[in-house]
Every structure is written in structure tokens, then in C-alpha cells.
mmCIF file of C-alpha atoms in Angstrom:
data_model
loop_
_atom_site.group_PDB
_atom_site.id
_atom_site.type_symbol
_atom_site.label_atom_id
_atom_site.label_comp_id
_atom_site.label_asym_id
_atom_site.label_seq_id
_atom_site.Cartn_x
_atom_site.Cartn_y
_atom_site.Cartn_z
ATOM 1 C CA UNK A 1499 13.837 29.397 9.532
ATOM 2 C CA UNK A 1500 11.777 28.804 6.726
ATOM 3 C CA UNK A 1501 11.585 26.300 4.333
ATOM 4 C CA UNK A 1502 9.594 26.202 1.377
ATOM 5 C CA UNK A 1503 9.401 24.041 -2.371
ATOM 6 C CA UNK A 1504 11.976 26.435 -4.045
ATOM 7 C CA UNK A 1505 14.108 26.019 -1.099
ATOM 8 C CA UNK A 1506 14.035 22.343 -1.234
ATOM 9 C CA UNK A 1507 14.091 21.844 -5.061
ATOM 10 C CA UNK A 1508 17.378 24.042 -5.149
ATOM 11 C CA UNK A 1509 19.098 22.220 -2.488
ATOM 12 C CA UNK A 1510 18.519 19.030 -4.241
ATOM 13 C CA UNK A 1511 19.459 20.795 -7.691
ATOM 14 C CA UNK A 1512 22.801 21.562 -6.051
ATOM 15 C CA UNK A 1513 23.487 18.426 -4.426
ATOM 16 C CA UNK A 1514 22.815 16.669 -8.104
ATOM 17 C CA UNK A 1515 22.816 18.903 -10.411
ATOM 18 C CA UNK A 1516 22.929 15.753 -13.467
ATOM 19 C CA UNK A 1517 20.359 13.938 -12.396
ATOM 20 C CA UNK A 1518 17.207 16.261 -11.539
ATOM 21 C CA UNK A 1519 15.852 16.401 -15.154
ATOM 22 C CA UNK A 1520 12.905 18.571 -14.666
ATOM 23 C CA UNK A 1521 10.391 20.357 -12.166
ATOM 24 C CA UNK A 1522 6.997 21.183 -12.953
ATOM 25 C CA UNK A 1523 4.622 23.535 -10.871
ATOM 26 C CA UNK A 1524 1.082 22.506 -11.291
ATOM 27 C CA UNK A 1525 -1.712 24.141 -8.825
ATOM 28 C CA UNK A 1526 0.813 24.381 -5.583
ATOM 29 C CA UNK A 1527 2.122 20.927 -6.510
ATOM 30 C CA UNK A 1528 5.817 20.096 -7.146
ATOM 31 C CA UNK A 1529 7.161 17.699 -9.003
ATOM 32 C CA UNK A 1530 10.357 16.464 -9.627
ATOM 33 C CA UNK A 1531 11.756 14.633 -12.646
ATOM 34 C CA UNK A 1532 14.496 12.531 -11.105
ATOM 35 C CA UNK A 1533 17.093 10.405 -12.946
ATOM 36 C CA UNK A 1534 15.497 6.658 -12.166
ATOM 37 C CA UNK A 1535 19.732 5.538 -11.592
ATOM 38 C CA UNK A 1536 19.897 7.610 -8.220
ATOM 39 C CA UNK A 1537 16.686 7.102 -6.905
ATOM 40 C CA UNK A 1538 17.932 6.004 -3.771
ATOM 41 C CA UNK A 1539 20.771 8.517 -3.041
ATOM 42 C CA UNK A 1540 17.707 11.400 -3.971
ATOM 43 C CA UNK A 1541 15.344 10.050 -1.415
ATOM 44 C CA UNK A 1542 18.417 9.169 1.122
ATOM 45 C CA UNK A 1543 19.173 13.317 0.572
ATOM 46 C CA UNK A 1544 15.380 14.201 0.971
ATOM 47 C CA UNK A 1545 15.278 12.079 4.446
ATOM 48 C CA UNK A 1546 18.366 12.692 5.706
ATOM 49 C CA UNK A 1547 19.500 15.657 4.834
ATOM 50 C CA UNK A 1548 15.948 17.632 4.500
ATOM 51 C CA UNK A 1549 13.874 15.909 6.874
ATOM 52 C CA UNK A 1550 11.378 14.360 4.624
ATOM 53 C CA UNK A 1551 10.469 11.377 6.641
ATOM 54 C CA UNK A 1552 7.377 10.337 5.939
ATOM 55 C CA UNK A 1553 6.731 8.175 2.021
ATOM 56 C CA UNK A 1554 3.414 9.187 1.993
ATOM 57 C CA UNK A 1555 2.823 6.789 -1.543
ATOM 58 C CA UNK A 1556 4.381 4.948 -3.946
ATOM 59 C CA UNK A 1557 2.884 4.100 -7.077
ATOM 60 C CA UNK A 1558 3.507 3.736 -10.853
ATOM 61 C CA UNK A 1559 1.877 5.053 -14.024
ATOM 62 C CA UNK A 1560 2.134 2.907 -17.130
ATOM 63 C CA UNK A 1561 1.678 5.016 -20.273
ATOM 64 C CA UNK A 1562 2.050 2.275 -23.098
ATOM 65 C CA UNK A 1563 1.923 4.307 -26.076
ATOM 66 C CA UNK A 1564 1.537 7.721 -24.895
ATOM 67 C CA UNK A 1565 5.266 8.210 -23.396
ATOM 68 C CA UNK A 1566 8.563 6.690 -23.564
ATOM 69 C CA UNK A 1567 9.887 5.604 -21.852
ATOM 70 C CA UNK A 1568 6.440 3.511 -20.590
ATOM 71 C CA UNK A 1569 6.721 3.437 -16.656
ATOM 72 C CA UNK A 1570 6.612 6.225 -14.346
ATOM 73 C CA UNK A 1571 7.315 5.446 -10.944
ATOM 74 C CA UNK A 1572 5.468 8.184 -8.397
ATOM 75 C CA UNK A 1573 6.903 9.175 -4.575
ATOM 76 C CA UNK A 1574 4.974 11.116 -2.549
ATOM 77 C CA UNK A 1575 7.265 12.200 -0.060
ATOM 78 C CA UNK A 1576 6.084 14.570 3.452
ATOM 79 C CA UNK A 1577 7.882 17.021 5.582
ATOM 80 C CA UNK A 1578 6.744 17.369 9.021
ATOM 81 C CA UNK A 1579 7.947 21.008 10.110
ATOM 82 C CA UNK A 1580 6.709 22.978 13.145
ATOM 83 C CA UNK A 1581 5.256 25.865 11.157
ATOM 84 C CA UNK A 1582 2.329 25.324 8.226
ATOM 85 C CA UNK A 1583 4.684 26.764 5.817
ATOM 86 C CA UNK A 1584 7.143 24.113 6.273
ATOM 87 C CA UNK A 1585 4.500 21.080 6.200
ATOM 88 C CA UNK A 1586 5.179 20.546 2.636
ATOM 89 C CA UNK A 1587 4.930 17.709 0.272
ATOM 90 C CA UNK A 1588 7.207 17.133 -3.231
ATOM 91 C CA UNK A 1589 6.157 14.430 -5.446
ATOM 92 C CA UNK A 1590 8.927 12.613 -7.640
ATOM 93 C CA UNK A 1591 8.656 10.891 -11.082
ATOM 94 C CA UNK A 1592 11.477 8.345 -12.015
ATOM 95 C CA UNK A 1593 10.983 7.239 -15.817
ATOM 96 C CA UNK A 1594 11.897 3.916 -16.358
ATOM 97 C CA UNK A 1595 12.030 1.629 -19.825
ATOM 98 C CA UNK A 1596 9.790 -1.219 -20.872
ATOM 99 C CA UNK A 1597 12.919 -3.157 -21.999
ATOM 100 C CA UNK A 1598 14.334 -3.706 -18.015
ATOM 101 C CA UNK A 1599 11.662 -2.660 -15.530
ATOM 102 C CA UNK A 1600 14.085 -1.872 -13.213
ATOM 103 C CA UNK A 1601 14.502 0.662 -10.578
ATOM 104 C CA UNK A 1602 16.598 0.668 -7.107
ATOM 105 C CA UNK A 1603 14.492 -0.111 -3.682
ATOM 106 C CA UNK A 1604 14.019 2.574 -0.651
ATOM 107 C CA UNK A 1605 12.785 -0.016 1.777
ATOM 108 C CA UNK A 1606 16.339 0.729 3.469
ATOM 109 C CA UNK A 1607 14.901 4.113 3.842
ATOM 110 C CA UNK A 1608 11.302 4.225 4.368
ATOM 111 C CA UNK A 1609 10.251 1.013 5.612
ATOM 112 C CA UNK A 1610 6.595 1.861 4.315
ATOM 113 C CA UNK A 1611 8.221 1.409 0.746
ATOM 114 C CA UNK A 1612 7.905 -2.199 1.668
ATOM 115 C CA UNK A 1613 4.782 -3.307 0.658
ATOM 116 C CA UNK A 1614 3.875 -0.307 -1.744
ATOM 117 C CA UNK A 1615 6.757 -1.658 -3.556
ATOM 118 C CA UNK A 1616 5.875 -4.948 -3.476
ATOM 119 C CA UNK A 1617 2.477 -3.925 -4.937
ATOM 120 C CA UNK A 1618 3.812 -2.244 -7.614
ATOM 121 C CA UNK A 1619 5.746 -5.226 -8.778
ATOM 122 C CA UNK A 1620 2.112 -7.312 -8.338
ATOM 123 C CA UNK A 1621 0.693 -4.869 -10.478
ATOM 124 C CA UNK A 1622 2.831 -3.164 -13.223
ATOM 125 C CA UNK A 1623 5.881 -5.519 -12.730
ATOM 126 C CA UNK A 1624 8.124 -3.111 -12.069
ATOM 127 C CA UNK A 1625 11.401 -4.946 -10.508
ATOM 128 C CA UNK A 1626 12.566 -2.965 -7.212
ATOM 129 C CA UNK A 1627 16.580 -3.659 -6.676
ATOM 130 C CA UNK A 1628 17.269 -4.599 -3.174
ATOM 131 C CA UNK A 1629 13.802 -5.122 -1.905
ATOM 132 C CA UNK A 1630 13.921 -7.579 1.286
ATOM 133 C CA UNK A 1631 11.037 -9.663 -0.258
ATOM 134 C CA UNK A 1632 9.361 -9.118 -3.524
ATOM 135 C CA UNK A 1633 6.986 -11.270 -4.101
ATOM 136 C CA UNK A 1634 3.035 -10.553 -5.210
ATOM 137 C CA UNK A 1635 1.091 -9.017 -2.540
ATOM 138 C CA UNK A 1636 -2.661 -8.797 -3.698
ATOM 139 C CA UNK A 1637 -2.881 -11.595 -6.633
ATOM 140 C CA UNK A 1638 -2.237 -15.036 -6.198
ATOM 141 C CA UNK A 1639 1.428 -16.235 -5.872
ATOM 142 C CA UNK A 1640 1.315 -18.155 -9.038
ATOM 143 C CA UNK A 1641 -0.289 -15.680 -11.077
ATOM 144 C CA UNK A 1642 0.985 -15.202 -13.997
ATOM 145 C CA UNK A 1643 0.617 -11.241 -15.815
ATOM 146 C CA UNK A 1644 0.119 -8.355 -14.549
ATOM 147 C CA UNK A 1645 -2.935 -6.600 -14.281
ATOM 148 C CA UNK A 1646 -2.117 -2.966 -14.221
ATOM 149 C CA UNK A 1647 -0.133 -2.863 -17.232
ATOM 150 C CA UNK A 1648 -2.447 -1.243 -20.115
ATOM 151 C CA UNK A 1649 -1.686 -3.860 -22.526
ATOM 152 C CA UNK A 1650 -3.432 -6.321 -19.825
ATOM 153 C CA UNK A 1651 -7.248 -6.690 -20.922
ATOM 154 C CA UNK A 1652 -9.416 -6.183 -17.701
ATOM 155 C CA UNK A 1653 -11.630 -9.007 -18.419
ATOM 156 C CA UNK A 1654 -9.165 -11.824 -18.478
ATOM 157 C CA UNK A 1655 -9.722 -14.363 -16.022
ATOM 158 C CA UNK A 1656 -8.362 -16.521 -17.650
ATOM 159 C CA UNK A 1657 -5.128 -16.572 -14.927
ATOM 160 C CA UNK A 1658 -7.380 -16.108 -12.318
ATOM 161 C CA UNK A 1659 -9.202 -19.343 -12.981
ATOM 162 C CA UNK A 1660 -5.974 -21.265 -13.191
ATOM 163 C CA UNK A 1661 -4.733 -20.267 -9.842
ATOM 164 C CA UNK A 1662 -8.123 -20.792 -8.113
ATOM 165 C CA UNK A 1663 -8.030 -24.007 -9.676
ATOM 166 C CA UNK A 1664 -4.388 -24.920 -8.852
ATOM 167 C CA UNK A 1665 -5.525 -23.988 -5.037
ATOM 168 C CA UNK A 1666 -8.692 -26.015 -4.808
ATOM 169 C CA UNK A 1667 -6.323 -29.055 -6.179
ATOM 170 C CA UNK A 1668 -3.435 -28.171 -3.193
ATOM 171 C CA UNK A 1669 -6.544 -28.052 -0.720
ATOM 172 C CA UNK A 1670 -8.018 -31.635 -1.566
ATOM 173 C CA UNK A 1671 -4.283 -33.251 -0.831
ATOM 174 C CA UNK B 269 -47.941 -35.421 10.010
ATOM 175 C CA UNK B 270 -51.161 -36.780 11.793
ATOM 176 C CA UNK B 271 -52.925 -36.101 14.882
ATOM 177 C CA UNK B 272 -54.436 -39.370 16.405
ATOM 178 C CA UNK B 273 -57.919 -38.739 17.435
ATOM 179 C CA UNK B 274 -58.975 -42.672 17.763
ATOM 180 C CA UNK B 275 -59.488 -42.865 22.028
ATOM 181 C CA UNK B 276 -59.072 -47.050 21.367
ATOM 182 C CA UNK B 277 -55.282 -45.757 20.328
ATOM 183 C CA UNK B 278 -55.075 -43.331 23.066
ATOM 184 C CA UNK B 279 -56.805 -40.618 22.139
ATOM 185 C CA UNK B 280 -55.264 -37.100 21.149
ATOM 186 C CA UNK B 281 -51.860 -38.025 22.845
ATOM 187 C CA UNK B 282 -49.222 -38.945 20.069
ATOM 188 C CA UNK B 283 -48.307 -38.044 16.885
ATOM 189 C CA UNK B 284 -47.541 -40.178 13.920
ATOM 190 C CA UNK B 285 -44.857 -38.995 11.469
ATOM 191 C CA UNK B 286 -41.998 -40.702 9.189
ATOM 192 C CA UNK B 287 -38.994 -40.079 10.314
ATOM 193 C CA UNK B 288 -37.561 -37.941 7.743
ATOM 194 C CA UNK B 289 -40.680 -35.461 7.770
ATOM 195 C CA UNK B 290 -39.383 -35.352 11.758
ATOM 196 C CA UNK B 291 -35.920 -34.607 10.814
ATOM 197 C CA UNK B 292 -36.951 -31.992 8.125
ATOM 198 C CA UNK B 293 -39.021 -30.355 10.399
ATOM 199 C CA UNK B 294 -36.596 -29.732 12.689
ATOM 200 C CA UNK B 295 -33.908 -28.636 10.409
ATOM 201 C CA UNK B 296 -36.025 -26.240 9.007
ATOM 202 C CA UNK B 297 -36.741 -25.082 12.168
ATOM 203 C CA UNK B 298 -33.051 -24.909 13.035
ATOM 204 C CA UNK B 299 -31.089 -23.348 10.817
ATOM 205 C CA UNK B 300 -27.794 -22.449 11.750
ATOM 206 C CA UNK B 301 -26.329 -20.056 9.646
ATOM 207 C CA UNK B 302 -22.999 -19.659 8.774
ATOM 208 C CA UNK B 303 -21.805 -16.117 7.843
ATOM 209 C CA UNK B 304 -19.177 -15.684 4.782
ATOM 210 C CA UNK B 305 -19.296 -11.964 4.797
ATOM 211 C CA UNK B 306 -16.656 -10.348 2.471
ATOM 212 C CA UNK B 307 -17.974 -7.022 1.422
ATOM 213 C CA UNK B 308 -20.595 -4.769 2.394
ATOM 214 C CA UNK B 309 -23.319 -7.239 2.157
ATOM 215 C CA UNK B 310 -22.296 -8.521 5.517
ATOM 216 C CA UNK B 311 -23.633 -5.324 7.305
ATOM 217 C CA UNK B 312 -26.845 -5.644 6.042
ATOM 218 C CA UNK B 313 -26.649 -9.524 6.880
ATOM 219 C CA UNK B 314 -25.864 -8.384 10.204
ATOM 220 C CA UNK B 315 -29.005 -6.162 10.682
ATOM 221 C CA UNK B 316 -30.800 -9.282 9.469
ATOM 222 C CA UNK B 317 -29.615 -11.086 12.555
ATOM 223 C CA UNK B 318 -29.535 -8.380 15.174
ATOM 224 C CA UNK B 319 -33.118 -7.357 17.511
ATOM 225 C CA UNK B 320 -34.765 -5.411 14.988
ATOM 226 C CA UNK B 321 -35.531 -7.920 12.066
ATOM 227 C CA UNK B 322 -34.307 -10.864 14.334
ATOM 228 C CA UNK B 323 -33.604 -13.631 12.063
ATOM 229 C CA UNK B 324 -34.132 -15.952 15.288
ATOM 230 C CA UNK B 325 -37.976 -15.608 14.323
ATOM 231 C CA UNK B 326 -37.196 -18.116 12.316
ATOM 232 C CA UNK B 327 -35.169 -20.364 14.165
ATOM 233 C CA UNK B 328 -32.106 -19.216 12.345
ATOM 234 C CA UNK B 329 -30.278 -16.664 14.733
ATOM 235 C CA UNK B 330 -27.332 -19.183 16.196
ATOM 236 C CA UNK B 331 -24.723 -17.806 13.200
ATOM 237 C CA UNK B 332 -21.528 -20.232 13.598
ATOM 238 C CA UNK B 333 -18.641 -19.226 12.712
ATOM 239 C CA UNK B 334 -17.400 -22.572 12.699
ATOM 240 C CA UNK B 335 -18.066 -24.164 9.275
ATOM 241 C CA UNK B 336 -18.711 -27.823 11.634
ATOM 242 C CA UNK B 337 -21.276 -26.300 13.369
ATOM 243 C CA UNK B 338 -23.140 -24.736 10.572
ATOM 244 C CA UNK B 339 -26.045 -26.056 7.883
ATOM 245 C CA UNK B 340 -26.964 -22.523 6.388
ATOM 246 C CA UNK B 341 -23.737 -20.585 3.997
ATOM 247 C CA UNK B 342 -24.771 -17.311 3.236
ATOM 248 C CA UNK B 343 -22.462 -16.070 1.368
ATOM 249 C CA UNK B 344 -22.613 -11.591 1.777
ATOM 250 C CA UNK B 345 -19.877 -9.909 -0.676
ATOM 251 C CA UNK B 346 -17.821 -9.780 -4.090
ATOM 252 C CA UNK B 347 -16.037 -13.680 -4.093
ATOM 253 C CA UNK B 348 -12.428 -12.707 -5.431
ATOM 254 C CA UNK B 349 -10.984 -15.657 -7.415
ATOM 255 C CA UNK B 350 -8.524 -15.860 -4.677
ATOM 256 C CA UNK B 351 -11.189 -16.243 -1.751
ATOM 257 C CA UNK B 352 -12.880 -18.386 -3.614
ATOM 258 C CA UNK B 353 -11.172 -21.065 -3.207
ATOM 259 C CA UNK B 354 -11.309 -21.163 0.655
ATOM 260 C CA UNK B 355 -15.043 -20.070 0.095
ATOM 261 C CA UNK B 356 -15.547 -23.220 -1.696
ATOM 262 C CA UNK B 357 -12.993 -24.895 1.654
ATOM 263 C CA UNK B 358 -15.034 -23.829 4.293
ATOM 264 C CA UNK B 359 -18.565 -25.397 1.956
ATOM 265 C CA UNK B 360 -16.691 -28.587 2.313
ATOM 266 C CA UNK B 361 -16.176 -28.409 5.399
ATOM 267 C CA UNK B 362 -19.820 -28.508 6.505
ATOM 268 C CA UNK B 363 -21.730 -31.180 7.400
ATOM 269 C CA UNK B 364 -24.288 -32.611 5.066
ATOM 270 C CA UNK B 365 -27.517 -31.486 4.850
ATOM 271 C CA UNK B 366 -26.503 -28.061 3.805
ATOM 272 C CA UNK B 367 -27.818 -25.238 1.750
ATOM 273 C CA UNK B 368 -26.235 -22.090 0.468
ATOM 274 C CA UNK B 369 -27.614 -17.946 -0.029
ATOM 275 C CA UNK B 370 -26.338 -16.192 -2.641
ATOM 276 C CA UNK B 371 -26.786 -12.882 -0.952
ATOM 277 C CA UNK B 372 -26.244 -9.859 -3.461
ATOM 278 C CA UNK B 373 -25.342 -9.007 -6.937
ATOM 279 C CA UNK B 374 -22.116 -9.564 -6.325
ATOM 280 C CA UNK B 375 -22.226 -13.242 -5.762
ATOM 281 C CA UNK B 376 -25.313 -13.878 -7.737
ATOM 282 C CA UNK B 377 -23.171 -12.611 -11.087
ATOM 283 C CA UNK B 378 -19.914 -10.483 -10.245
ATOM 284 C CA UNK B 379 -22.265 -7.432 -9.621
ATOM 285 C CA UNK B 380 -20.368 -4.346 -10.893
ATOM 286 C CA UNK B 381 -17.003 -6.055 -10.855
ATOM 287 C CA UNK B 382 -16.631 -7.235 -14.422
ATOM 288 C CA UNK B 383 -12.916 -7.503 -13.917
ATOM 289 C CA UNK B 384 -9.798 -9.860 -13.393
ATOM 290 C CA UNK B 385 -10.490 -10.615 -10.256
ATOM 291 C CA UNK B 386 -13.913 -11.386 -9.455
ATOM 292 C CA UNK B 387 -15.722 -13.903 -9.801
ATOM 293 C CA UNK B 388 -18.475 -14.152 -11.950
ATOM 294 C CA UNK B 389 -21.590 -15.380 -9.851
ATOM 295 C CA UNK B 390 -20.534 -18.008 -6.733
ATOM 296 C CA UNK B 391 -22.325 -21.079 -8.641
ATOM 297 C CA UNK B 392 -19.309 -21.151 -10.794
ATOM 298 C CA UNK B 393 -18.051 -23.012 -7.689
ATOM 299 C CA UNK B 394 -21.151 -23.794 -5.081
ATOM 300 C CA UNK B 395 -24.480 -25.062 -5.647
ATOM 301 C CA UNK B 396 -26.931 -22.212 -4.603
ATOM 302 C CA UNK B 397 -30.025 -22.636 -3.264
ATOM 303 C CA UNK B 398 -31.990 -19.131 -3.443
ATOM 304 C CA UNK B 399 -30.439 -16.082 -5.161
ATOM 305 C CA UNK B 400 -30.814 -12.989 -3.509
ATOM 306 C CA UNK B 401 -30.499 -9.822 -5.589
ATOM 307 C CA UNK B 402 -29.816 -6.203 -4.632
ATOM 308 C CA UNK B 403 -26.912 -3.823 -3.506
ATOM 309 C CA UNK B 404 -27.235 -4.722 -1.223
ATOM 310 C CA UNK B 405 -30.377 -6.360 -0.459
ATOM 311 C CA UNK B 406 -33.345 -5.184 1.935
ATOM 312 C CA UNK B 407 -32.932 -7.115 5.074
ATOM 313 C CA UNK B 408 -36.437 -8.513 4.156
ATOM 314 C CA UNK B 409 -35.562 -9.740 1.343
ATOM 315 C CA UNK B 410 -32.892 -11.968 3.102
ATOM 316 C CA UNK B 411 -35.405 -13.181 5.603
ATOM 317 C CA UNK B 412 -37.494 -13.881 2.467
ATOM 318 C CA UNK B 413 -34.480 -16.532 1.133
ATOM 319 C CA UNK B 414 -34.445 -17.771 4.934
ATOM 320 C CA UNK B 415 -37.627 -18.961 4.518
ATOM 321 C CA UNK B 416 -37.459 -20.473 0.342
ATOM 322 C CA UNK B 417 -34.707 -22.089 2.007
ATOM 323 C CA UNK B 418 -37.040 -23.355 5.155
ATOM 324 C CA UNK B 419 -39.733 -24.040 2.203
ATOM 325 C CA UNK B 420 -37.152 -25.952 0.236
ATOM 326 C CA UNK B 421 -36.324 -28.366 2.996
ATOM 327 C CA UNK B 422 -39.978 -28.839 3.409
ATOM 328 C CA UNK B 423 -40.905 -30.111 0.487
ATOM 329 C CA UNK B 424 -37.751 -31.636 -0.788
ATOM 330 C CA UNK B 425 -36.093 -32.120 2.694
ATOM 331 C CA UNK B 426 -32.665 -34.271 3.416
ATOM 332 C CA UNK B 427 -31.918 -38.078 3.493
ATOM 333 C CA UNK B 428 -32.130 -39.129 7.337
ATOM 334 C CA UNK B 429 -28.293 -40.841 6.820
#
């Protein structure tokens, strides 16, 4: 049996046929436009259903003025099959608004979601429904913005400072 | 220092000394370094103290890696705001006399990392003793702030507490 991207991008357009917006073909790559609503029952199909078990990333794009909506949130997803031709690897895009940063977790499905989740909501503050523990991962617990976002000016340290000097202050107690 | 040569005082057999040029002597002597490695820095730091530059030349080859034990911070690697703060922790926690290395751009002023993150050159929050530039710096040139530091104590030594 053989399994390829058309295969897998038309089994997915016939399971939801509203909510796969778009597919681009760039250099071998796939990707996949995906309704942000149904992000989980898409990646629950992909793992279940098509045997894409390993989340090889999870990331986010912020695109301030360029797009809108702003945030893009990027899965790499991985199929392990026995033959090379089935070792394939679909990336999907979920668009979600500035307004309600918003989008559903898949911790419940890939457990590696966990913390790539959690540092998307350090850096872009991008909300994940249903994550087990979102909280900041890389910055300091108190900090305050978030660094990623484009409208963030890479220089600040201002919040930095604050938090540095907030834990030299809990140390001396 | 003074070598007594007068045979009515006993001839060449003692020493006389102040106390405090005693205790300087042997701190300088006796440095016990204590490694705060965060970035790449540390490697280099650690061909500093391994056989073939052999820090323990100059007395300062016992690196602690408890801050108690310890009168020497060199501090090897980009200081994040949010390390710097048990940087600064672990400083306290030495005993007094004790001097610090600033060992790389990175520490001496943020190095590349002009970001969010980083901070700007460690002496926003420790006094530094000797600067060491460089990414990252020759192993010599760490055995050179070894021995400014082992000059510094020298001439301006410690208080004998």
C-alpha cells in the first residue's frame, strides 16, 4: 500500500470538507490551511486515523501588518511508514485573530505539544484551550509582554529588569 | 617581608612580616575558583584548568563548585536577566575576601546579545575585578586575569577580619 501527500490531503478533504481552507505545494512541501475551530478533531484524524504520530514542531508566526488575521499557528506533523515513500511530513497553518488569541490544545494528543505550546503562549501569547498547565516556560513568571510579538521592541529590558529585581528582593527574605 | 640576617637575633632563621601581608600572600597563592559557566565560555575556562595550560601553576586549580568554598567567581557566558539573579545569589553566598572575572564579551557588555533578555555587562549587578574580552577568550588571556587578580590582592590585599 502506498501512501503519499495527495493521498493524505484527500482523505482529510473528505473527512472535512468545510474546514480545510487551502493547500499549497511549495518545493515537495505540503501545507495545509486548516480552519483554527477544529484544530483538534484535524490532528485527532491525522493521528488516529492516518498514523501521523509524531508532532515534530509547533510554532507560531506573527505577521502584524502583513496578514489578517495576525497569528499563524504552524504543526509539523510526521508519518513513520515502513517504505521511504510513506515517511512523509504535512505541515498545517491555523489562522487565528489578534482580537482573542485563541486556539484549542493537542496536548491530549501529542504529549510533545506540551511544552511547545506552552512556549508559544511565553512568546506570542497565543492562549491554547485545554492545555494541562500554561504558564511561561522560558521568561520569568512575572513577566509581563511578550517578546515574539512584532509590535514588541527587541531592546526593551525594561520587564526584564523588573523581574530580576522582584527576584533579588524574594531572595534577601 | 624581611629576611633576618642579624646572628644576635638568630641569624637567617625567621621571617618578619605583618600579618595581613601573610594572609595576602597566601590568598593570592590560593585561589579557589569558583566556576559560573553558562555559555560557551565555560569550555574554554575548562581548558584553562585542565593539564595543558594548568591553571594550578598558579595556585588556582581547586575550582569549587560550592559557592562556601570558593574566593575566585569567574563568571564564563551570556548572564540572562533571569540567571542573573541567582548569579548575583551564589556572589553572596561567598565568603569575604572575594573577587570576580568577567570572562568574555558577553559578560563584560551583553556581547552580541543586544536583546530582551540579556544582560548588558555583569557589573550591572557584581563588582568586577578584571575584564576579560574575547569570544571567547584565549586561555592565556584568562590566566593573564588570574594573575591581575593575584597582583590585585598584592598590592591592595584583604582586611585580616
Amino acid at each position: 500500500m502506498s501512501f503519499d501527500f495527495e493521498q493524505a490531503v484527500s482523505l482529510l478533504k473528505t473527512e472535512f470538507p468545510q474546514d480545510i481552507l487551502d493547500t499549497k505545494e511549495y518545493r515537495g512541501e505540503t501545507t495545509v490551511f486548516v480552519n483554527s475551530e477544529k484544530i483538534a478533531s484535524i490532528c485527532g484524524y491525522l493521528k488516529n486515523n492516518l498514523d501521523f504520530t509524531f508532532l515534530a514542531d509547533l510554532t507560531a508566526v506573527d505577521y502584524l501588518e502583513i496578514k489578517s488575521p495576525r497569528y499563524e499557528v504552524v504543526y509539523h506533523v510526521h508519518r513513520f511508514g515502513v517504505d521511504c515513500e510513506e515517511n512523509i511530513r504535512i505541515r498545517l497553518k491555523a489562522k487565528i485573530s489578534d482580537k482573542e488569541p485563541t486556539i484549542d490544545s493537542v496536548v491530549s494528543i501529542w504529549a510533545t505539544a506540551d511544552w511547545l505550546e506552552r512556549e508559544i503562549y511565553d512568546m506570542f501569547g497565543i492562549e491554547f484551550a485545554g492545555h494541562p498547565d500554561l504558564r511561561r516556560i522560558l521568561m520569568p513568571e512575572d513577566y509581563g509582554p511578550f517578546p515574539l510579538r512584532k509590535d514588541f521592541d527587541v531592546r526593551n529590558r525594561e520587564a526584564s529588569k523588573e523581574s530580576f529585581e522582584k527576584a533579588l528582593e524574594e531572595d534577601t527574605d | 617581608m624581611g629576611v633576618n640576617a642579624d646572628p644576635l637575633l638568630g641569624g637567617e632563621g625567621f621571617l618578619t612580616t605583618t600579618i595581613e601581608t601573610l594572609a595576602n600572600w597566601g590568598r593570592k597563592n590560593s585561589l579557589w575558583p569558583m566556576p559560573f559557566g553558562t555559555a560557551c565560555c565555560a569550555i574554554e575556562m575548562m581548558g584553562v584548568f585542565a593539564s595543558r595550560y594548568d591553571l594550578s601553576r598558579f595556585g588556582a586549580e581547586v575550582a569549587r563548585f560550592s559557592p562556601r568554598q570558593a574566593d575566585l567567581m569567574i563568571v564564563s557566558g551570556t548572564i540572562t536577566y533571569k540567571m542573573a539573579s541567582v548569579c548575583r545569589r551564589i556572589y553572596d553566598q561567598m565568603p569575604e575576601p572575594k573577587w570576580v572575572i568577567a570572562m568574555g564579551s558577553c559578560t563584560c557588555g551583553g556581547g552580541p546579545f543586544d536583546s530582551y533578555a540579556v544582560v548588558q555587562g555583569i557589573d550591572e549587578f557584581l563588582p568586577v575585578d578584571v575584564y576579560v574580552g574575547g569570544c571567547p577568550p584565549r586561555p592565556e588571556a584568562l590566566i593573564d586575569a588570574v594573575m591581575k587578580i593575584q597582583k590585585k590582592i598584592e598590592m591592595k590585599g584583604a582586611p585580616v577580619v
